[in-house]
Tab-separated table of C-alpha atoms and ligand atoms in Angstrom:
chain	number	residue	atom	x	y	z
A	1	MET	CA	56.212	14.719	19.846
A	2	ALA	CA	55.787	13.535	16.212
A	3	LYS	CA	54.456	16.143	13.858
A	4	LEU	CA	52.549	16.443	10.615
A	5	TYR	CA	54.409	18.511	8.023
A	6	PHE	CA	53.192	20.036	4.707
A	7	ASN	CA	55.738	21.166	2.132
A	8	PHE	CA	53.886	23.005	-0.589
A	9	SER	CA	54.838	24.750	-3.761
A	10	ALA	CA	53.919	25.660	-7.327
A	11	MET	CA	54.854	23.145	-10.059
A	12	ASN	CA	58.480	22.032	-10.805
A	13	ALA	CA	59.925	23.375	-7.579
A	14	GLY	CA	61.695	20.106	-6.785
A	15	LYS	CA	59.318	18.682	-4.120
A	16	SER	CA	59.958	15.069	-5.021
A	17	THR	CA	63.709	15.625	-4.893
A	18	LEU	CA	63.344	17.073	-1.365
A	19	LEU	CA	61.151	14.189	-0.343
A	20	LEU	CA	63.581	11.532	-1.565
A	21	GLN	CA	66.556	13.354	-0.005
A	22	ALA	CA	64.778	13.527	3.312
A	23	SER	CA	63.817	9.868	3.133
A	24	TYR	CA	67.455	9.011	2.389
A	25	ASN	CA	68.555	10.955	5.441
A	26	TYR	CA	66.524	8.540	7.581
A	27	GLN	CA	67.840	5.461	5.769
A	28	GLU	CA	71.500	6.369	6.062
A	29	ARG	CA	71.006	6.616	9.805
A	30	GLY	CA	69.684	3.091	9.910
A	31	MET	CA	66.051	4.215	10.177
A	32	ARG	CA	63.136	3.100	8.067
A	33	SER	CA	60.861	5.386	6.084
A	34	LEU	CA	57.581	4.420	4.413
A	35	LEU	CA	56.721	6.225	1.153
A	36	PHE	CA	53.371	6.826	-0.399
A	37	THR	CA	52.338	8.365	-3.710
A	38	ALA	CA	48.914	8.874	-5.343
A	39	ALA	CA	47.402	6.347	-7.701
A	40	LEU	CA	46.296	8.532	-10.637
A	41	ASP	CA	44.273	5.730	-12.239
A	42	ASP	CA	43.155	2.201	-11.290
A	43	ARG	CA	45.869	0.567	-13.449
A	44	THR	CA	48.674	1.773	-11.158
A	45	LYS	CA	49.722	-1.203	-9.017
A	46	VAL	CA	53.311	-0.400	-7.938
A	47	GLY	CA	54.241	3.118	-7.038
A	48	GLU	CA	57.424	4.979	-7.633
A	49	ILE	CA	58.450	8.489	-6.626
A	50	SER	CA	60.946	9.986	-9.099
A	51	SER	CA	62.500	13.414	-9.362
A	52	ARG	CA	63.611	15.431	-12.314
A	53	ILE	CA	67.237	15.088	-11.314
A	54	GLY	CA	67.116	11.288	-11.541
A	55	LEU	CA	66.500	10.128	-7.953
A	56	LYS	CA	63.789	7.502	-7.470
A	57	SER	CA	62.395	5.167	-4.893
A	58	GLU	CA	59.629	2.602	-4.594
A	59	ALA	CA	56.481	3.758	-2.865
A	60	LEU	CA	53.098	2.355	-1.772
A	61	ILE	CA	50.165	3.857	-3.680
A	62	TYR	CA	47.035	5.394	-2.199
A	63	ASP	CA	43.679	6.118	-3.677
A	64	PRO	CA	40.869	8.089	-1.988
A	65	LYS	CA	39.426	4.818	-0.497
A	66	LEU	CA	42.581	3.747	1.359
A	67	ASP	CA	42.524	4.198	5.202
A	68	LEU	CA	46.136	5.430	5.657
A	69	TYR	CA	46.077	5.038	9.359
A	70	ALA	CA	45.011	1.367	9.154
A	71	CYS	CA	47.542	0.759	6.384
A	72	ILE	CA	50.465	2.227	8.338
A	73	GLU	CA	49.375	0.391	11.494
A	74	GLU	CA	49.386	-2.821	9.536
A	75	GLN	CA	52.915	-2.136	8.159
A	76	LEU	CA	54.097	-1.439	11.683
A	77	LYS	CA	53.376	-5.067	12.604
A	78	GLU	CA	55.988	-6.202	10.142
A	79	GLN	CA	58.626	-3.487	10.362
A	80	LYS	CA	59.813	-0.530	12.318
A	81	ILE	CA	58.783	2.791	10.700
A	82	ASN	CA	60.623	5.963	11.709
A	83	ALA	CA	59.000	8.367	9.194
A	84	VAL	CA	56.190	8.497	6.647
A	85	PHE	CA	56.473	10.441	3.426
A	86	VAL	CA	53.513	11.323	1.199
A	87	ASP	CA	54.083	12.692	-2.328
A	88	GLU	CA	51.247	14.292	-4.479
A	89	ALA	CA	49.584	15.202	-1.162
A	90	GLN	CA	47.132	17.540	-2.963
A	91	PHE	CA	45.186	14.370	-3.879
A	92	LEU	CA	44.605	13.321	-0.250
A	93	THR	CA	41.011	13.521	1.022
A	94	GLU	CA	40.260	15.554	4.143
A	95	GLU	CA	39.652	12.249	5.982
A	96	GLN	CA	43.036	10.966	4.902
A	97	VAL	CA	44.703	14.105	6.227
A	98	TRP	CA	43.055	13.375	9.580
A	99	GLN	CA	44.295	9.768	9.361
A	100	LEU	CA	47.896	11.096	8.877
A	101	ALA	CA	47.425	13.446	11.837
A	102	ARG	CA	46.468	10.445	13.927
A	103	VAL	CA	49.609	8.583	12.716
A	104	ALA	CA	51.673	11.482	14.216
A	105	ASP	CA	49.588	11.769	17.361
A	106	HIS	CA	48.899	8.116	18.255
A	107	LEU	CA	51.543	6.073	16.418
A	108	HIS	CA	54.195	8.745	17.202
A	109	ILE	CA	55.636	8.730	13.654
A	110	PRO	CA	56.428	11.985	11.940
A	111	VAL	CA	54.579	12.378	8.657
A	112	MET	CA	56.076	14.601	5.882
A	113	THR	CA	53.733	15.484	3.012
A	114	TYR	CA	54.590	17.259	-0.252
A	115	GLY	CA	52.102	18.724	-2.703
A	116	LEU	CA	50.819	21.633	-4.744
A	117	ARG	CA	48.845	24.331	-3.124
A	118	THR	CA	46.592	25.426	-5.997
A	119	ASP	CA	45.418	24.030	-9.342
A	120	PHE	CA	45.801	25.705	-12.714
A	121	GLN	CA	42.637	27.779	-12.120
A	122	GLY	CA	44.059	29.205	-8.836
A	123	LYS	CA	41.708	27.031	-6.744
A	124	MET	CA	43.000	25.136	-3.724
A	125	PHE	CA	43.218	21.318	-3.888
A	126	PRO	CA	41.117	19.624	-1.168
A	127	GLY	CA	44.088	17.760	0.240
A	128	SER	CA	46.111	20.901	0.394
A	129	ALA	CA	43.324	22.841	2.123
A	130	ALA	CA	43.084	20.196	4.802
A	131	LEU	CA	46.846	20.085	5.265
A	132	LEU	CA	47.113	23.918	5.507
A	133	ALA	CA	44.448	23.683	8.201
A	134	LEU	CA	45.772	20.700	10.161
A	135	ALA	CA	49.549	20.376	9.684
A	136	ASP	CA	51.881	21.377	12.584
A	137	ILE	CA	54.580	22.723	10.306
A	138	LEU	CA	54.049	24.408	6.932
A	139	ARG	CA	56.982	24.947	4.614
A	140	GLU	CA	56.963	26.650	1.238
A	141	VAL	CA	59.267	25.071	-1.424
A	142	ARG	CA	60.196	28.004	-3.541
A	143	THR	CA	60.762	28.558	-7.204
A	144	ILE	CA	60.563	31.554	-9.549
A	145	CYS	CA	58.497	32.975	-12.400
A	146	TRP	CA	60.273	33.870	-15.615
A	147	CYS	CA	60.299	37.493	-14.367
A	148	GLY	CA	62.310	36.649	-11.248
A	149	SER	CA	59.500	37.006	-8.731
A	150	LYS	CA	58.455	34.100	-6.512
A	151	ALA	CA	56.113	31.711	-8.348
A	152	THR	CA	53.009	30.863	-6.387
A	153	MET	CA	50.625	29.886	-9.226
A	154	VAL	CA	50.432	27.156	-11.806
A	155	ALA	CA	49.288	27.515	-15.472
A	156	ARG	CA	48.235	24.560	-17.630
A	157	VAL	CA	49.666	24.801	-21.112
A	158	ASP	CA	48.504	22.707	-24.073
A	159	GLU	CA	50.749	21.044	-26.738
A	160	THR	CA	50.784	24.256	-28.814
A	161	GLY	CA	52.057	26.332	-25.865
A	162	LYS	CA	48.720	28.074	-25.198
A	163	ILE	CA	47.408	28.527	-21.653
A	164	VAL	CA	44.357	26.345	-20.894
A	165	GLU	CA	41.533	28.101	-19.010
A	166	GLU	CA	38.972	25.321	-18.525
A	167	GLY	CA	39.036	21.649	-17.636
A	168	ASP	CA	39.207	19.076	-14.829
A	169	GLN	CA	41.450	19.717	-11.881
A	170	VAL	CA	43.406	16.569	-12.697
A	171	VAL	CA	44.084	15.270	-16.265
A	172	ILE	CA	45.339	11.702	-16.613
A	173	GLY	CA	47.728	11.040	-19.468
A	174	GLY	CA	47.115	14.369	-21.253
A	175	GLU	CA	49.511	16.292	-23.436
A	176	GLU	CA	49.371	19.341	-21.161
A	177	SER	CA	52.343	20.647	-19.240
A	178	TYR	CA	52.484	23.048	-16.315
A	179	ILE	CA	54.395	26.211	-15.768
A	180	SER	CA	54.995	28.085	-12.512
A	181	LEU	CA	54.198	31.813	-12.548
A	182	CYS	CA	53.966	34.712	-10.105
A	183	ARG	CA	50.461	35.841	-9.349
A	184	LYS	CA	50.687	38.964	-11.536
A	185	HIS	CA	51.780	37.079	-14.647
A	186	TRP	CA	49.371	34.261	-13.918
A	187	SER	CA	46.532	36.823	-13.847
A	188	MET	CA	47.832	38.470	-17.056
A	189	ARG	CA	48.225	35.073	-18.662
A	190	LYS	CA	51.753	36.010	-19.617
A	191	LEU	CA	54.192	33.163	-20.072
A	192	GLY	CA	57.285	35.298	-21.022
A	193	GLU	CA	60.778	34.092	-21.766
A	194	PRO	CA	63.304	32.486	-19.403
A	195	ASN	CA	65.867	35.105	-18.493
A	196	SER	CA	69.348	34.154	-17.256
A	197	GLU	CA	69.625	37.580	-15.598
A	198	ASN	CA	67.290	36.130	-12.964
A	199	LYS	CA	70.054	33.880	-11.573
A	200	ASP	CA	70.481	36.140	-8.547
A	201	ALA	CA	66.741	36.276	-7.907
A	202	LEU	CA	66.592	32.474	-8.027
A	203	ALA	CA	69.440	32.142	-5.526
A	204	ASP	CA	67.763	34.752	-3.251
A	205	ILE	CA	64.420	32.935	-3.347
A	206	LEU	CA	65.810	29.375	-2.980
A	207	CYS	CA	67.990	30.438	-0.042
A	208	GLU	CA	65.549	32.891	1.584
A	209	PRO	CA	65.859	32.693	5.373
A	210	VAL	CA	62.946	31.005	7.091
A	211	ASP	CA	62.082	33.803	9.565
A	212	HIS	CA	61.151	36.895	7.579
B	301	ZN	ZN1	56.228	36.928	-13.076
């Protein structure tokens, strides 16, 4: 039975790298994968998923109006599809998450989605809320805070390095950057300094066994 998967994390945990690697695993076995990423503004025509370590791949783009089930069904008329991958899945609408669930259930294609769980104010993204409710398999992609604890929160930082408290959930083309923090340091608004003594904590968290 095909399943709907949600891989979620804080920022900069390497989600796109995992997506591209998983898609490549299909391709090297002679199977076809279909990739989607979010259109962040109306000017985006051609999509690309790229990772911080230099991998990239072409992708179809989706906006909130696109019927993903109809789109994938249409693509199926032209080509075999063995897996669907969706990046920036926090931007899906609830309806689109249902459409992806129907792709798994009725078109029998596994759908692997990757996205952030919460925004910089600690509020859940709508797409992520729907995926946490509906996905068959949930997987946390782990990264660490500067203190060595698991990072589960995201802070938005302006160009002067100050934490931003207010603003829209999504900023297009802004100067802001994002930093992953543990909940304690996110609450304290404490950015801290990277610490190389955390190398063992990072290894433990990245390689944490699944059943615990
Ligand atoms: Zn911390």
